[in-house]
Coordinates of C-alpha atoms in Angstrom, one line a residue:
M1 CA -14.2 -5.9 17.9
K2 CA -17.2 -4.3 19.7
A3 CA -15.7 -3.9 23.1
V4 CA -18.4 -1.7 25.2
Q5 CA -22.1 -0.9 24.8
W6 CA -22.7 2.6 24.0
K7 CA -25.9 4.1 22.6
S8 CA -25.9 7.6 21.0
K9 CA -28.5 9.1 18.8
R10 CA -26.6 9.9 15.5
N11 CA -27.3 11.4 12.0
S12 CA -26.3 9.9 8.5
F13 CA -25.6 11.8 5.4
S14 CA -25.3 10.7 1.8
H15 CA -21.8 10.6 0.4
T16 CA -23.4 11.4 -3.2
Q17 CA -21.7 14.5 -3.7
I18 CA -18.2 13.1 -2.7
Y19 CA -19.0 10.3 -5.6
T20 CA -20.2 12.4 -8.0
A21 CA -17.3 14.9 -7.7
K22 CA -15.0 12.1 -8.3
Q23 CA -17.0 10.3 -11.1
N24 CA -14.8 12.1 -14.0
K25 CA -11.8 10.9 -12.5
R26 CA -12.6 7.5 -14.3
V27 CA -10.3 8.3 -17.1
F28 CA -6.8 8.1 -16.7
V29 CA -3.8 9.1 -17.8
L30 CA -1.7 5.5 -17.3
A31 CA 1.8 7.1 -18.2
T32 CA 1.9 9.8 -16.1
L33 CA 0.9 7.7 -13.2
F34 CA 3.3 5.1 -13.4
T35 CA 6.8 5.1 -11.8
S36 CA 9.8 4.6 -14.3
L37 CA 11.9 2.0 -13.1
L38 CA 15.7 3.1 -12.1
A39 CA 18.9 0.4 -12.5
T40 CA 20.9 0.6 -9.2
S41 CA 24.2 -1.6 -8.7
A42 CA 24.5 -3.7 -5.3
V43 CA 27.1 -6.0 -4.2
A44 CA 25.8 -9.5 -3.2
Q45 CA 26.9 -10.6 0.3
E46 CA 26.3 -14.2 2.1
L47 CA 24.6 -13.9 5.5
S48 CA 24.5 -16.4 8.7
I49 CA 24.3 -16.2 11.5
P50 CA 22.3 -18.2 14.9
C51 CA 18.9 -16.9 14.9
D52 CA 19.0 -16.6 18.9
E53 CA 21.4 -13.4 18.5
V54 CA 19.5 -10.1 20.1
E55 CA 19.6 -7.0 18.1
E56 CA 21.7 -4.9 20.6
K57 CA 24.4 -7.7 20.3
A58 CA 24.6 -7.4 16.5
L59 CA 24.2 -3.3 16.8
A60 CA 27.1 -3.2 19.2
E61 CA 29.4 -5.6 17.1
A62 CA 28.3 -4.1 14.1
K63 CA 31.5 -2.8 11.7
T64 CA 31.5 0.1 9.4
N65 CA 29.4 -0.9 6.2
E66 CA 28.9 -4.4 7.6
V67 CA 25.3 -6.4 8.1
E68 CA 24.6 -8.6 10.6
R69 CA 22.1 -11.1 10.6
I70 CA 20.0 -11.0 14.1
S71 CA 17.6 -13.6 14.0
A72 CA 15.4 -16.0 12.3
F73 CA 12.4 -18.6 12.3
K74 CA 8.5 -20.5 11.0
P75 CA 3.7 -21.5 11.4
A76 CA 1.5 -21.6 14.9
I77 CA -2.3 -22.2 16.2
P78 CA -4.4 -19.9 18.2
L79 CA -5.5 -20.8 21.4
E80 CA -6.5 -17.6 23.4
R81 CA -7.2 -14.0 21.9
V82 CA -7.8 -11.6 24.6
D83 CA -10.1 -8.8 23.5
P84 CA -8.5 -5.0 23.9
R85 CA -9.8 -2.9 26.7
Y86 CA -11.7 0.0 25.1
P87 CA -10.4 3.0 26.8
S88 CA -13.1 4.8 29.3
S89 CA -11.5 8.1 28.1
A90 CA -12.6 7.3 24.7
A91 CA -15.9 5.5 25.1
R92 CA -17.2 8.3 27.1
K93 CA -15.9 10.8 24.3
G94 CA -17.5 8.5 21.7
R95 CA -14.4 8.3 19.8
E96 CA -13.9 4.7 17.7
G97 CA -11.1 3.7 15.5
W98 CA -8.7 0.9 14.8
V99 CA -4.8 -0.3 15.2
R100 CA -3.0 -2.4 12.7
L101 CA -0.5 -4.6 14.1
S102 CA 2.2 -7.0 13.0
Y103 CA 3.7 -9.7 15.5
V104 CA 6.0 -12.7 16.1
I105 CA 5.1 -16.1 18.3
D106 CA 7.8 -17.2 19.9
E107 CA 8.8 -20.8 20.9
E108 CA 6.2 -20.9 23.4
G109 CA 3.8 -19.7 21.6
R110 CA 3.8 -16.2 23.4
V111 CA 3.5 -12.9 21.2
K112 CA 6.9 -11.2 21.0
D113 CA 7.7 -7.9 19.2
P114 CA 4.5 -6.8 18.4
V115 CA 4.4 -3.5 16.3
V116 CA 1.9 -1.0 15.4
E117 CA 1.8 -0.1 11.6
D118 CA -0.7 2.0 11.4
F119 CA -3.6 3.5 13.3
F120 CA -7.0 6.0 13.4
G121 CA -8.3 7.5 16.3
S122 CA -7.5 7.8 19.8
P123 CA -3.5 7.3 20.8
S124 CA -5.2 5.4 23.7
F125 CA -6.0 2.4 20.9
K126 CA -2.7 1.8 20.5
R127 CA -1.6 0.9 24.0
S128 CA -4.8 -1.0 24.6
A129 CA -4.6 -2.9 21.4
L130 CA -0.5 -3.7 22.5
S131 CA -1.5 -4.9 25.8
A132 CA -4.2 -7.3 24.1
V133 CA -2.1 -8.7 21.7
K134 CA 0.7 -9.3 24.3
K135 CA -1.6 -11.6 26.1
W136 CA -2.7 -13.9 22.9
Q137 CA -1.6 -17.6 23.3
Y138 CA -0.8 -19.8 20.4
N139 CA 0.5 -23.5 20.1
P140 CA 3.9 -22.8 18.7
A141 CA 5.2 -23.8 15.4
I142 CA 7.5 -26.6 14.6
K143 CA 10.8 -26.7 13.0
D144 CA 12.7 -30.2 12.3
G145 CA 10.5 -31.3 15.5
E146 CA 10.9 -28.3 17.9
P147 CA 9.5 -25.4 18.8
T148 CA 10.6 -22.0 16.9
Q149 CA 9.3 -18.6 16.5
Q150 CA 6.7 -17.9 13.6
C151 CA 6.1 -14.6 11.6
H152 CA 4.7 -12.6 9.5
Q153 CA 1.5 -12.2 11.7
A154 CA -0.6 -9.3 11.1
V155 CA -4.3 -8.0 12.7
Q156 CA -6.4 -5.1 12.7
M157 CA -8.2 -4.1 16.2
D158 CA -11.2 -2.2 15.4
F159 CA -12.5 -0.3 18.5
A160 CA -16.6 0.4 17.9
L161 CA -19.2 1.3 20.1
V162 CA -22.7 -0.8 20.0
G163 CA -25.3 1.3 18.5
K164 CA -23.3 4.2 17.3
T165 CA -23.7 5.0 13.8
G166 CA -24.0 8.2 11.7
A167 CA -22.6 11.9 12.5
T168 CA -23.0 14.3 15.0
R169 CA -25.0 17.6 13.5
K170 CA -22.0 19.3 14.7
F171 CA -19.7 17.5 12.7
I172 CA -21.9 17.4 9.7
K173 CA -21.8 21.6 10.0
A174 CA -18.0 21.3 10.4
Y175 CA -17.3 19.1 7.5
K176 CA -19.9 20.9 5.0
N177 CA -17.8 24.0 5.8
V178 CA -14.2 22.2 5.0
D179 CA -15.7 21.2 2.3
E180 CA -17.1 24.3 0.9
I181 CA -13.8 26.0 1.2
F182 CA -12.3 23.2 -1.0
K183 CA -14.7 23.5 -3.2
A184 CA -14.2 27.2 -4.0
G185 CA -10.9 26.5 -4.7
N186 CA -9.1 27.5 -1.6
V187 CA -7.2 24.2 -0.9
E188 CA -4.6 25.6 1.8
A189 CA -7.4 27.3 3.8
A190 CA -9.4 23.9 3.3
D191 CA -6.4 21.6 4.7
E192 CA -6.0 24.2 7.7
A193 CA -9.9 23.8 8.4
F194 CA -9.3 19.9 7.8
K195 CA -6.5 19.5 10.2
E196 CA -8.7 21.1 12.9
L197 CA -11.6 19.2 12.4
S198 CA -9.4 16.0 12.3
S199 CA -7.8 17.0 15.7
W200 CA -11.3 16.6 17.6
D201 CA -11.4 14.0 20.1
T202 CA -15.1 12.6 19.7
L203 CA -15.0 11.3 16.3
N204 CA -16.5 8.2 15.6
R205 CA -15.6 5.5 12.8
Y206 CA -18.6 6.7 10.6
E207 CA -16.9 10.4 10.5
N208 CA -13.7 9.1 10.3
A209 CA -13.9 7.6 7.0
W210 CA -15.6 10.8 5.8
L211 CA -12.6 12.8 7.1
L212 CA -10.4 10.6 5.0
S213 CA -12.1 10.8 2.3
L214 CA -12.0 14.4 2.2
E215 CA -8.0 14.3 3.0
S216 CA -7.6 12.1 0.2
Q217 CA -9.6 14.8 -2.1
I218 CA -7.3 17.8 -0.6
A219 CA -3.9 15.6 -0.7
G220 CA -4.9 14.9 -4.3
A221 CA -5.2 18.7 -5.2
K222 CA -2.0 19.0 -3.6
G223 CA -0.4 16.5 -5.4
D224 CA 1.1 14.6 -2.2
I225 CA 0.7 11.2 -3.6
E226 CA 2.0 9.7 -0.1
R227 CA -0.8 11.6 2.0
E228 CA -3.3 10.7 -0.8
A229 CA -2.9 7.1 -0.4
K230 CA -2.5 6.7 2.8
S231 CA -5.8 8.4 3.4
L232 CA -7.3 5.9 1.1
S233 CA -5.4 3.0 2.7
R234 CA -7.0 4.3 6.2
L235 CA -10.5 5.4 4.9
L236 CA -10.8 1.6 3.7
A237 CA -9.7 0.3 6.9
S238 CA -12.1 2.6 8.7
N239 CA -15.2 2.0 6.1
G240 CA -16.4 -1.3 7.6
Q241 CA -17.6 -4.4 6.1
K242 CA -20.9 -4.7 3.5
R243 CA -21.6 -8.3 4.8
F244 CA -21.5 -7.0 8.5
N245 CA -24.0 -4.4 7.2
N246 CA -21.4 -1.5 8.7
A247 CA -19.9 0.0 5.8
V248 CA -19.9 3.6 5.5
F249 CA -19.5 4.1 1.9
D250 CA -21.5 2.0 -0.9
D251 CA -19.7 -0.5 -3.3
D252 CA -19.3 2.1 -6.0
Y253 CA -17.1 4.5 -3.9
V254 CA -15.4 1.4 -2.1
A255 CA -13.8 0.5 -5.9
Y256 CA -13.5 4.1 -6.5
A257 CA -10.9 4.5 -3.7
L258 CA -9.5 1.0 -4.4
Q259 CA -9.0 1.8 -8.2
R260 CA -7.3 5.4 -7.1
K261 CA -4.8 3.6 -4.7
I262 CA -3.8 1.1 -7.3
L263 CA -2.9 4.1 -9.4
L264 CA -1.0 5.7 -6.7
D265 CA 0.7 2.8 -5.1
A266 CA 1.9 1.8 -8.8
Q267 CA 3.4 5.2 -9.1
R268 CA 5.2 4.7 -5.6
G269 CA 6.6 1.6 -6.5
Y270 CA 4.6 -0.2 -3.6
Y271 CA 3.6 -2.8 -6.1
A272 CA 2.3 -5.7 -3.8
E273 CA -0.1 -3.0 -2.1
A274 CA -1.6 -2.6 -5.6
L275 CA -1.8 -6.1 -6.6
K276 CA -3.6 -6.6 -3.4
S277 CA -5.9 -3.9 -3.6
Y278 CA -6.5 -5.1 -7.4
S279 CA -7.6 -8.5 -6.0
T280 CA -9.9 -6.8 -3.6
L281 CA -11.5 -5.1 -6.5
Q282 CA -11.9 -8.3 -8.3
E283 CA -13.8 -9.8 -6.0
M284 CA -16.3 -7.1 -6.0
E285 CA -19.6 -7.6 -7.6
E286 CA -20.6 -5.0 -10.6
Q287 CA -17.1 -3.3 -10.8
Q288 CA -16.2 -4.8 -14.0
A289 CA -15.7 -1.7 -15.7
R290 CA -13.2 -0.6 -13.0
V291 CA -11.2 -3.8 -13.0
D292 CA -10.9 -3.3 -17.1
E293 CA -10.1 0.0 -16.4
I294 CA -7.0 -0.6 -14.1
A295 CA -5.9 -3.9 -16.0
A296 CA -3.1 -1.8 -17.9
I297 CA -1.7 -0.9 -14.9
I298 CA -1.5 -3.9 -13.6
Q299 CA -0.2 -5.6 -16.6
K300 CA 2.8 -3.2 -16.3
I301 CA 3.3 -3.8 -12.8
E302 CA 3.3 -7.8 -13.7
T303 CA 6.0 -6.8 -16.3
S304 CA 7.9 -4.8 -14.2
I305 CA 8.3 -7.4 -11.5
A306 CA 9.2 -10.2 -13.8
S307 CA 11.8 -7.7 -15.7
E308 CA 15.4 -7.4 -15.6
N309 CA 15.4 -4.1 -14.1
N310 CA 16.0 -2.9 -10.2
L311 CA 12.9 -1.5 -8.8
K312 CA 13.6 1.7 -7.0
V313 CA 11.3 3.1 -3.8
P314 CA 12.3 6.1 -2.8
V315 CA 11.8 6.3 0.7
S316 CA 11.3 9.0 3.8
I317 CA 10.8 7.9 7.4
G318 CA 8.0 9.3 9.1
D319 CA 8.1 10.8 12.8
N320 CA 7.8 7.2 14.4
G321 CA 11.2 6.3 13.1
R322 CA 9.7 2.9 11.1
W323 CA 9.0 2.5 7.4
F324 CA 7.0 -0.9 6.4
H325 CA 6.9 -2.4 2.5
T326 CA 5.8 -5.8 1.4
L327 CA 8.3 -7.1 -0.9
V328 CA 7.6 -8.3 -4.3
R329 CA 11.0 -9.9 -5.3
N330 CA 13.2 -11.8 -3.0
K331 CA 16.1 -9.7 -3.1
F332 CA 16.6 -6.3 -1.8
A333 CA 19.3 -3.4 -0.8
F334 CA 19.6 -0.1 0.3
N335 CA 21.2 3.0 -1.5
N336 CA 22.1 6.8 -1.4
I337 CA 21.3 6.6 2.5
Q338 CA 20.6 10.1 3.7
G339 CA 20.4 10.3 7.6
E340 CA 20.9 7.2 9.9
L341 CA 19.0 3.6 9.6
D342 CA 19.7 1.5 12.5
T343 CA 18.2 -1.7 11.7
V344 CA 16.0 -3.7 9.2
E345 CA 13.4 -6.5 9.7
V346 CA 12.3 -8.8 7.5
R347 CA 9.0 -10.7 8.4
C348 CA 8.2 -13.3 6.2
D349 CA 5.3 -15.9 6.2
S350 CA 7.1 -18.6 8.0
H351 CA 10.6 -16.5 9.0
R352 CA 12.1 -13.4 10.8
E353 CA 15.1 -11.8 10.2
K354 CA 16.8 -9.0 11.8
F355 CA 19.8 -7.2 10.0
T356 CA 22.0 -3.8 10.6
V357 CA 21.6 -1.7 7.6
A358 CA 24.5 -1.3 5.1
E359 CA 24.2 0.4 1.9
A360 CA 25.3 -1.4 -1.2
H361 CA 24.7 -4.9 0.2
V362 CA 22.2 -7.2 -1.2
W363 CA 19.7 -9.2 1.2
H364 CA 18.7 -12.6 -0.3
I365 CA 15.6 -14.1 1.2
P366 CA 14.7 -17.8 0.1
Q367 CA 11.7 -18.2 -1.6
S368 CA 10.4 -21.1 0.9
W369 CA 9.7 -18.3 3.1
G370 CA 7.0 -17.0 1.2
Q371 CA 5.8 -13.4 1.3
C372 CA 8.1 -10.9 3.4
Q373 CA 7.7 -7.1 4.7
V374 CA 10.8 -5.0 5.6
M375 CA 10.3 -2.8 8.4
V376 CA 13.1 -0.1 8.8
K377 CA 14.2 1.6 11.7
G378 CA 16.1 4.5 11.7
D379 CA 15.9 8.5 12.6
S380 CA 13.1 10.6 11.8
E381 CA 13.1 12.2 8.4
T382 CA 16.3 9.9 7.0
K383 CA 15.8 9.4 3.4
F384 CA 16.8 6.5 1.1
D385 CA 16.0 4.2 -1.8
L386 CA 15.1 0.7 -1.1
V387 CA 15.9 -1.5 -4.4
E388 CA 14.1 -4.9 -5.0
V389 CA 17.2 -6.3 -7.0
A390 CA 16.6 -8.0 -10.4
K391 CA 17.2 -12.0 -10.7
G392 CA 20.2 -11.2 -12.8

């Protein structure tokens, strides 16, 4: 959403060199980019505690190796959506970006428990987005004739300045310097130069998209698939849309980014994300060749989801103490916890649940709740395996 009028002349430059450098990657070795499926045992446990229990109470009453249910809920109609305030300091500097949020709608139609899933740009965008979404109002969802909570709601708020396009000469010069270091084969030096450039507090959306493209290349050269996948996800969020005539990259490069992200998500076990990217790729015009190239990976993902094998996703919680994952099955568990995990919240299309975390317990989500996302809270750098449990 364009929250501020701001005019500034900018220079644009072609992304031909990036796309050309990546064209040769269209032949993929499928076997090396697909996660092996590891079986993990788990013990089922029934869970039933009223939906109005609060997280703090459940945490206080939790016993060793015991799981407590904290809350539950269902659908709503928007009445009022307040636009976020564009932070004046960011506007003055010409900084742009976005914030992706998820939230719950309570029984009175108010937004509750908004969470920043990811963002790019000024940290002040997060505060503004959270402040705005808390003021949104809905007609509440109804369950058994009574108002009830609803989840899973998600939104991306874009912070863009009117009339601002392209990159500054200063940015182009710095970007080309990093790119030359990278192409010379000095990946570590290029990464350091990239981090310095990405710390600028004047970057607009166009420059953000270019930076994220470069980061994905650097991460790929270093074999860091988590960072590469994240940078590609952020690139796609920063790119804009062709139908609004504000896309940074052309369709061919966007299709490449989607194709590459599918491969990385398949390797990481993020199957729901891979399938979502595949659907987007299928909807693009003149990209059937890429759709055909990736079809074998998608078939393997679908076979794995339908199999009798447990699906394991190795996780390391980041500095913000949260980790998000969209489920492809309705049963999951935790295993091999190294560190401290506090709670796991399941946000589905029509319900939400919160639990304390215990190892070797299985959470069973009713199919009627729709697709679900888990949000795990814990200490920074805690490691664990999330296991999506087979039907058997």
